[in-house]
Coordinates of C-alpha atoms and ligand atoms in Angstrom, one line a residue:
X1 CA -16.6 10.1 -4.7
X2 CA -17.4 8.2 -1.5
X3 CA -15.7 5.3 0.3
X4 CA -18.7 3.7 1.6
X5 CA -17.2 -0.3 3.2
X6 CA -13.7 -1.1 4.0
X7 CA -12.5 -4.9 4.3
X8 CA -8.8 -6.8 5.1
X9 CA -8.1 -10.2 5.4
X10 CA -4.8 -10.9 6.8
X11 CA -3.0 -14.5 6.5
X12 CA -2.4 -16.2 10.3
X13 CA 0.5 -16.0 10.6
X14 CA 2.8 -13.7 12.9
X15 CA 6.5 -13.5 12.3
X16 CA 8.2 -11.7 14.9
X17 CA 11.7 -10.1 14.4
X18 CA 13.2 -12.4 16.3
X19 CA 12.1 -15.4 14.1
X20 CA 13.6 -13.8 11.1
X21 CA 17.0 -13.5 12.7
X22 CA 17.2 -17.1 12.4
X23 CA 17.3 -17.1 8.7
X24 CA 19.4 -13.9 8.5
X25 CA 22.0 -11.5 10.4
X26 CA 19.9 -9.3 12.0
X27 CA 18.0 -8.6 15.5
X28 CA 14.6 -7.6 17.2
X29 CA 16.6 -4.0 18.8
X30 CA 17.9 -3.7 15.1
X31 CA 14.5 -3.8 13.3
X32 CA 12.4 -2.2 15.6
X33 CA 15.0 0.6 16.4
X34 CA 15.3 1.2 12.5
X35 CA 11.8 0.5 11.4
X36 CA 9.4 0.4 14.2
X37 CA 8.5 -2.9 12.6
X38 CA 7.7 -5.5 15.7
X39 CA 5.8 -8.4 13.5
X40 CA 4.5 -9.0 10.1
X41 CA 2.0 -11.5 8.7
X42 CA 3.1 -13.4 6.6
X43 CA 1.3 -16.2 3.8
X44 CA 2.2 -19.7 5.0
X45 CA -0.8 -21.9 4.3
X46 CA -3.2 -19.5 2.6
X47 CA -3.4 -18.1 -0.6
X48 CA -3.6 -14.4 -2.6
X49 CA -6.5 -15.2 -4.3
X50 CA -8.7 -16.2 -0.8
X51 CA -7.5 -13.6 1.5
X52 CA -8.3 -11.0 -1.5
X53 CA -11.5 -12.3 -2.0
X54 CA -12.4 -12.3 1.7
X55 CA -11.3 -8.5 2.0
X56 CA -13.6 -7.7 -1.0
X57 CA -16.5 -9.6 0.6
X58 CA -16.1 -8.2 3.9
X59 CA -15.9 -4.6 2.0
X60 CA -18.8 -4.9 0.2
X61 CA -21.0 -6.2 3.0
X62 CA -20.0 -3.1 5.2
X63 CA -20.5 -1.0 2.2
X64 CA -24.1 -2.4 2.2
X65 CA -24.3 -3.3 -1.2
X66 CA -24.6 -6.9 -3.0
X67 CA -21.7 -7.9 -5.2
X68 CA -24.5 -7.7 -8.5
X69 CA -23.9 -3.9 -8.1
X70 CA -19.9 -3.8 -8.0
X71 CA -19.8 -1.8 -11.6
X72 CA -15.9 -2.3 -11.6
X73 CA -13.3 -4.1 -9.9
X74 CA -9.6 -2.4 -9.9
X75 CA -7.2 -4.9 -8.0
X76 CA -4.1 -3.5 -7.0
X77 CA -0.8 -5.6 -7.1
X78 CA 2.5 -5.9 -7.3
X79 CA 3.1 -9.2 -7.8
X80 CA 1.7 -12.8 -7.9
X81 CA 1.9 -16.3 -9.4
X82 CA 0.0 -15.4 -12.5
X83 CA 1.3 -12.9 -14.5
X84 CA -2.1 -13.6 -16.3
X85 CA -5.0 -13.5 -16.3
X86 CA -5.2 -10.7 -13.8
X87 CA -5.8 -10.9 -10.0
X88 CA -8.8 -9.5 -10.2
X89 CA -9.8 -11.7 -12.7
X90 CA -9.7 -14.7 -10.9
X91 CA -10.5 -13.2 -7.5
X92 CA -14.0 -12.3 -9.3
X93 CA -14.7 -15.5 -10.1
X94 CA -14.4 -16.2 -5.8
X95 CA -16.6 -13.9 -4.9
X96 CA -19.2 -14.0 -7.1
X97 CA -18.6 -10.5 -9.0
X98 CA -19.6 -10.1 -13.1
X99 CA -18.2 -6.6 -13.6
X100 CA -15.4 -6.0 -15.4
X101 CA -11.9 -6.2 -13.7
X102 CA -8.4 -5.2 -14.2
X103 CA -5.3 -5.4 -12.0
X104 CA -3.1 -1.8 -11.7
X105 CA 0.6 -1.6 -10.5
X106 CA 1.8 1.5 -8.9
X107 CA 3.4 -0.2 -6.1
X108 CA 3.0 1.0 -2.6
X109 CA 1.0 4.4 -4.4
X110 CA -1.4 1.3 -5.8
X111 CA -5.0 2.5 -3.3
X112 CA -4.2 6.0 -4.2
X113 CA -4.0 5.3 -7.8
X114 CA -7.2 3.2 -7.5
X115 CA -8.8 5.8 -6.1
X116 CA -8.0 8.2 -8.5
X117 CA -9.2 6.1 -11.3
X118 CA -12.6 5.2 -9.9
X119 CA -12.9 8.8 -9.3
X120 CA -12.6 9.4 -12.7
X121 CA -15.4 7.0 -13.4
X122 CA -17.5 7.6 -11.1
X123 CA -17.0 11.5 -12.1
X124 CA -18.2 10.7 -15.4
X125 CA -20.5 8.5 -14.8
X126 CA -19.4 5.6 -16.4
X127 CA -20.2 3.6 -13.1
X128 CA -21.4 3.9 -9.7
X129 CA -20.2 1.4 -6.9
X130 CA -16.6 0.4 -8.1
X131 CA -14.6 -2.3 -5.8
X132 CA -10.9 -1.3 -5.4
X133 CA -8.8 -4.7 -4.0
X134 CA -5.0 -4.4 -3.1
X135 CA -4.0 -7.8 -2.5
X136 CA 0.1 -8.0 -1.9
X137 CA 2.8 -10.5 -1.0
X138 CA 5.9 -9.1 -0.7
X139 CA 7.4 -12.2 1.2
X140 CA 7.7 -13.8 -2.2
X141 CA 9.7 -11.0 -4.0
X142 CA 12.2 -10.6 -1.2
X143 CA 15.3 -12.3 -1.1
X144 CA 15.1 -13.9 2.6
X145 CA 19.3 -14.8 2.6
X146 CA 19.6 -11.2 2.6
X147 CA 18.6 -9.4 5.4
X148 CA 18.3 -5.6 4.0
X149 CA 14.9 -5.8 2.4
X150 CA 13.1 -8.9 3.8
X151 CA 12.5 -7.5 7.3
X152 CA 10.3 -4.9 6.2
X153 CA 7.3 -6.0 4.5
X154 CA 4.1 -8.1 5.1
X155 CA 1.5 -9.7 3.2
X156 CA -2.2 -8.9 3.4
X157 CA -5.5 -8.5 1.5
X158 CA -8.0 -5.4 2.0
X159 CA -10.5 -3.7 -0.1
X160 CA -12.6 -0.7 -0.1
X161 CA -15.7 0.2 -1.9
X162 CA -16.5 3.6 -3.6
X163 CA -19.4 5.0 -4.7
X164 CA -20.7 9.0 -6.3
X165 CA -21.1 11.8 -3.6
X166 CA -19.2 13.7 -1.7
X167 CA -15.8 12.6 0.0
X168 CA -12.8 13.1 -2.0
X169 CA -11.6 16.7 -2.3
X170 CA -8.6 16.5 -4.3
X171 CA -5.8 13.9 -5.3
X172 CA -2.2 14.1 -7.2
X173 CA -0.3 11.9 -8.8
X174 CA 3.6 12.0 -9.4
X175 CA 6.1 9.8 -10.9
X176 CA 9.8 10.4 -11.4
X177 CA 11.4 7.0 -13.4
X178 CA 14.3 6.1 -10.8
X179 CA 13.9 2.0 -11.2
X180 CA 16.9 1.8 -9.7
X181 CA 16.5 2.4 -6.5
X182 CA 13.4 -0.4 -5.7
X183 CA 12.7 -2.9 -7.9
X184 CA 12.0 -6.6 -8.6
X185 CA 12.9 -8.2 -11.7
X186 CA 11.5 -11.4 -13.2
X187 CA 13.1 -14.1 -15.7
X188 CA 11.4 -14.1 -19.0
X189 CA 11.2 -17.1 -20.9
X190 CA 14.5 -18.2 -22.8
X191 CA 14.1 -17.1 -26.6
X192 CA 15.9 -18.3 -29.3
X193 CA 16.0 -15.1 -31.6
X194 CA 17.3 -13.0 -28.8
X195 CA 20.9 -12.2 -29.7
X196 CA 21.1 -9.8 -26.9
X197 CA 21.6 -10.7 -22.9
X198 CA 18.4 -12.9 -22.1
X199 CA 18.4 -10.9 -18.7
X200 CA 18.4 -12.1 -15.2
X201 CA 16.0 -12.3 -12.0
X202 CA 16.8 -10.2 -9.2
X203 CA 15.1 -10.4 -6.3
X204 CA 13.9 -7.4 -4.3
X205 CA 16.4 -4.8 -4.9
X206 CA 16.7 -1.4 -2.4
X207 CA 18.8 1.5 -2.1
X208 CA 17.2 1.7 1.5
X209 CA 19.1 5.2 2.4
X210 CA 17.6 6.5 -1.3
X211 CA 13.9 5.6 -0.9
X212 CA 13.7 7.4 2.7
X213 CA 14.8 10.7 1.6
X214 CA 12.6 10.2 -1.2
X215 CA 10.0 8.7 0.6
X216 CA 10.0 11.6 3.0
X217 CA 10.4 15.0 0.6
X218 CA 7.9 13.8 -1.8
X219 CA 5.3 12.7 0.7
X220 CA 6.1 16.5 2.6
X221 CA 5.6 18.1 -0.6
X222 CA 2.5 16.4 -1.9
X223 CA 0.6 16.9 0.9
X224 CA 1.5 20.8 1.5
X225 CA 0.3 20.7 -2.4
X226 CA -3.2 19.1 -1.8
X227 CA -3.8 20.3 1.2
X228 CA -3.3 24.0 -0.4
X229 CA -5.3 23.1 -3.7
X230 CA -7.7 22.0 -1.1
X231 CA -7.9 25.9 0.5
X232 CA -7.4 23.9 3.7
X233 CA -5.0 25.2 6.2
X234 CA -2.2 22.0 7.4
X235 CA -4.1 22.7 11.0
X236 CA -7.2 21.9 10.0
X237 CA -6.6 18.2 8.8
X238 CA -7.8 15.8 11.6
X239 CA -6.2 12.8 10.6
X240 CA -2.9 12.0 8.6
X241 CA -3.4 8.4 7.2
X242 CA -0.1 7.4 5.7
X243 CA 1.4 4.6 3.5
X244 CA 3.2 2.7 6.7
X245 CA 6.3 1.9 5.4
X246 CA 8.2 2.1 8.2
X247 CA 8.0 4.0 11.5
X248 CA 10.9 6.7 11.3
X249 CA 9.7 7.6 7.6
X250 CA 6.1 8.6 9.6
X251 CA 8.1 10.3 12.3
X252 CA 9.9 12.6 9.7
X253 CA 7.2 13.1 8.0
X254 CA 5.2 14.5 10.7
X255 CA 8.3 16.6 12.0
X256 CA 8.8 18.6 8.4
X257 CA 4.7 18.9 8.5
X258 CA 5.0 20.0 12.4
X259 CA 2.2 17.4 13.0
X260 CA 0.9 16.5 16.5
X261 CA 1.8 13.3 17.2
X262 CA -1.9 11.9 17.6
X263 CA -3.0 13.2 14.0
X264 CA -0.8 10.5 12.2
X265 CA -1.8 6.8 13.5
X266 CA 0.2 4.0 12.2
X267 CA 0.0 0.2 12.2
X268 CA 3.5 -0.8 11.0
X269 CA 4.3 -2.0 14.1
X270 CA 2.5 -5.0 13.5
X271 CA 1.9 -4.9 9.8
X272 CA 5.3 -4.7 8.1
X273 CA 5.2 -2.7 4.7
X274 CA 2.3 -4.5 3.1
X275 CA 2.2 -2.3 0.1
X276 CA -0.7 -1.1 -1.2
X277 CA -2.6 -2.6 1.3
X278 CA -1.3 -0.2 3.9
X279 CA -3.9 2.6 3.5
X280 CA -6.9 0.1 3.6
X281 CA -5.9 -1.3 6.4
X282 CA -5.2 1.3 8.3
X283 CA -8.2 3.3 7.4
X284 CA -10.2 -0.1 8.2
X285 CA -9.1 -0.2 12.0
X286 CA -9.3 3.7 12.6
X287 CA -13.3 3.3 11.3
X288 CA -13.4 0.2 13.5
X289 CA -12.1 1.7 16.4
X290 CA -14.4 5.3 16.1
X291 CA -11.2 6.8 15.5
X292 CA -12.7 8.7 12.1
X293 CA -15.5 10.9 13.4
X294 CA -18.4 12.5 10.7
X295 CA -16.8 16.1 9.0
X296 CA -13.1 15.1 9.8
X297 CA -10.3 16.2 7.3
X298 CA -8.0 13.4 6.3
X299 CA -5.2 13.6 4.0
X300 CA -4.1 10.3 2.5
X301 CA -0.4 9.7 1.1
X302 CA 1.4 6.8 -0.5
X303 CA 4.8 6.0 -2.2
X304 CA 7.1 3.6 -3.4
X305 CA 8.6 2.0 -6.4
X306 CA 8.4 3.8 -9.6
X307 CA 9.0 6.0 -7.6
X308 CA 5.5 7.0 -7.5
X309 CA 3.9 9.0 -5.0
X310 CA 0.1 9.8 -4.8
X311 CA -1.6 12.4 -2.4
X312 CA -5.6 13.4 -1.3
X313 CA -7.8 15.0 1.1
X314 CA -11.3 13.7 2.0
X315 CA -13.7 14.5 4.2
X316 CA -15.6 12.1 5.9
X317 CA -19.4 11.8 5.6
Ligands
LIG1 O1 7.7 1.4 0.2 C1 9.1 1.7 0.4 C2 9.8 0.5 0.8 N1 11.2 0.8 1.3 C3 11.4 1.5 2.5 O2 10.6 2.0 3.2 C4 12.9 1.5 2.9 C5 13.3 2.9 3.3 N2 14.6 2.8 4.0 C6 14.8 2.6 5.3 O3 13.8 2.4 6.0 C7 16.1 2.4 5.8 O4 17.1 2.9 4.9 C8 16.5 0.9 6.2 C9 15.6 0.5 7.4 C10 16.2 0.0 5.0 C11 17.9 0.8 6.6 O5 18.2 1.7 7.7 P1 19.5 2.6 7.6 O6 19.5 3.4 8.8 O7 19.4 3.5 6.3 O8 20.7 1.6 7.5 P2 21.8 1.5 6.4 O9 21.3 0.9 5.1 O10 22.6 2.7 6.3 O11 22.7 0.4 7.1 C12 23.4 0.6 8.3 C13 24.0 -0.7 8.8 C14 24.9 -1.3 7.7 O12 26.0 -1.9 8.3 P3 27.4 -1.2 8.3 O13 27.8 -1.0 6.9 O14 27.2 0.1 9.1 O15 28.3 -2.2 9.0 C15 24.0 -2.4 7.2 O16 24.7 -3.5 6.6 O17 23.0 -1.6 9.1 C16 23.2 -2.8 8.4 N3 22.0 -3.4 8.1 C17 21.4 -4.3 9.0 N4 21.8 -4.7 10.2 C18 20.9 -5.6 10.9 C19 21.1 -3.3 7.1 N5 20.0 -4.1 7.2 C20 20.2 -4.7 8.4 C21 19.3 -5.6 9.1 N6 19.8 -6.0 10.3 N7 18.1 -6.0 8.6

């Protein structure tokens, strides 16, 4: 399996640190010293729906395919306005698509997860081109009159098109049921025959300290593990494309690993935690930029709620 056309659309607008610290106690130094985080986007005027549809466009035109030969569309989300039918059911009616579509939530692990599934079609050739769409917006899960989770994430659309060949080398999946320690919970509708507690909404909940150690030892072990299955040797990997949660997450991760600084390029600077749209996105400006050269080694690794954590090595054709 190949990825063959990357695409993101991100929403206009830029919200700096210090524009959050007027709705909550908090500060640029604060943020940026603890996260790296600078500036997010966030969605103000636009919608989901359009900024997915225009990542998946822009994907499938540098993919150099029409739409008529998507096979399958997996859209990636954690959470939006309709709880059905599913995003990528109604972003395929935007751009055009007729394949069959489905939305998958493994939270911030959602690309990897993606990938992993269209590898499995594609492997047994059940289809050929599959579009893989992670369209997020955290902003509306976050409780923004507390200022512990809402300074780290961002909203944003991208997309990435994968086809059979060569590419992916090997990719793990792990999941260890902790919902405490990241999770959003939604009202459900009132029911009269429930005798029990109806249950409450929560907004965004974190146990920040929690999800970094985890955060770090399971993306340190995951990628020692693929990069071994691989036969690869941790010095041979080019490029270490990583969810960008935040800044001193990277950093540790690439100190356990003993990483050179310049193999592990992040974004979150200016992205904010955008979910599963992190890899994408990143992976989208390192092609625009001729950062990703023909033959390189890159491992990909992703985690989040769940908490899930997905790992893989590909080599660039
Ligand atoms: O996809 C995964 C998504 N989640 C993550 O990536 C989160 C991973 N966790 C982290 O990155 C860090 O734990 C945080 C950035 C969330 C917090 O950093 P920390 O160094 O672990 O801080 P802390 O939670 O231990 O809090 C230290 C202090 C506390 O004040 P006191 O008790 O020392 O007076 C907090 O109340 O910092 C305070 N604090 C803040 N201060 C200013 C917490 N959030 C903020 C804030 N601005 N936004």
């Amino acid at each position: 399996m190949r990825i063959i056309g990357t695409g993101v659309a991100l929403p206009q607008l830029r919200v700096t640190n210090d524009m959050i610290a007027k709705y909550v106690d908090t500060s640029d130094e604060w943020v940026a010293s603890r996260t790296g985080i600078k500036e997010r986007r966030i969605i103000s005027t636009e919608s989901l729906i359009d900024l997915g549809a225009q990542a998946a466009k822009d994907a499938v035109a540098a993919a150099g395919i029409d739409m008529a030969d998507v096979d399958l569309l997996i859209c990636s989300n954690v959470a939006n306005s309709y709880v059905t039918p599913s995003l990528g059911c109604i972003i395929q009616g935007k751009i055009d698509a007729t394949c069959p579509c489905f939305d998958i939530n493994n939270a911030c692990a959602g690309f990897l997860t993606a990938l992993d599934m269209a590898d499995g079609y594609i492997t047994s050739g059940r289809y050929k081109n599959i579009l893989i769409i992670c369209a997020e917006e955290p902003s509306r899960i976050v409780d923004w009159t507390s200022r512990e989770a809402c300074i780290l994430f961002g909203d944003a659309a991208s997309a990435a098109v994968v086809t059979d060949g060569e590419g992916l080398k090997k990719i793990k999946l792990s999941t260890k049921s902790l919902p405490d320690v990241l999770y959003y919970r939604r009202k459900l509708e009132y029911n009269p025959f429930v005798t029990k507690d109806q249950g409450e909404y929560k907004p965004l909940q974190m146990n920040g300290r929690e999800v970094f150690k985890m955060a770090v030892s399971a993306s340190v072990a995951d990628i020692k593990k693929v990069v071994e299955d691989t036969g690869w040797k941790m010095e041979d990997v080019d490029m270490f494309v990583l969810h960008q949660a935040n800044l001193r997450i990277i950093d540790s991760i690439r100190q356990h690993l003993d990483l050179p600084e310049e193999k592990v390029p992040h974004n979150v600077e200016r992205s904010g935690n955008t979910s599963s749209a992190c890899i994408p996105i990143l992976l989208n400006e390192l092609i625009a930029e001729g950062k990703i050269k023909k033959g390189y080694k890159i491992v990909f690794s992703a985690f989040g709620a769940g908490f899930s954590s997905a790992a893989a090595t590909y080599e660039w054709k």
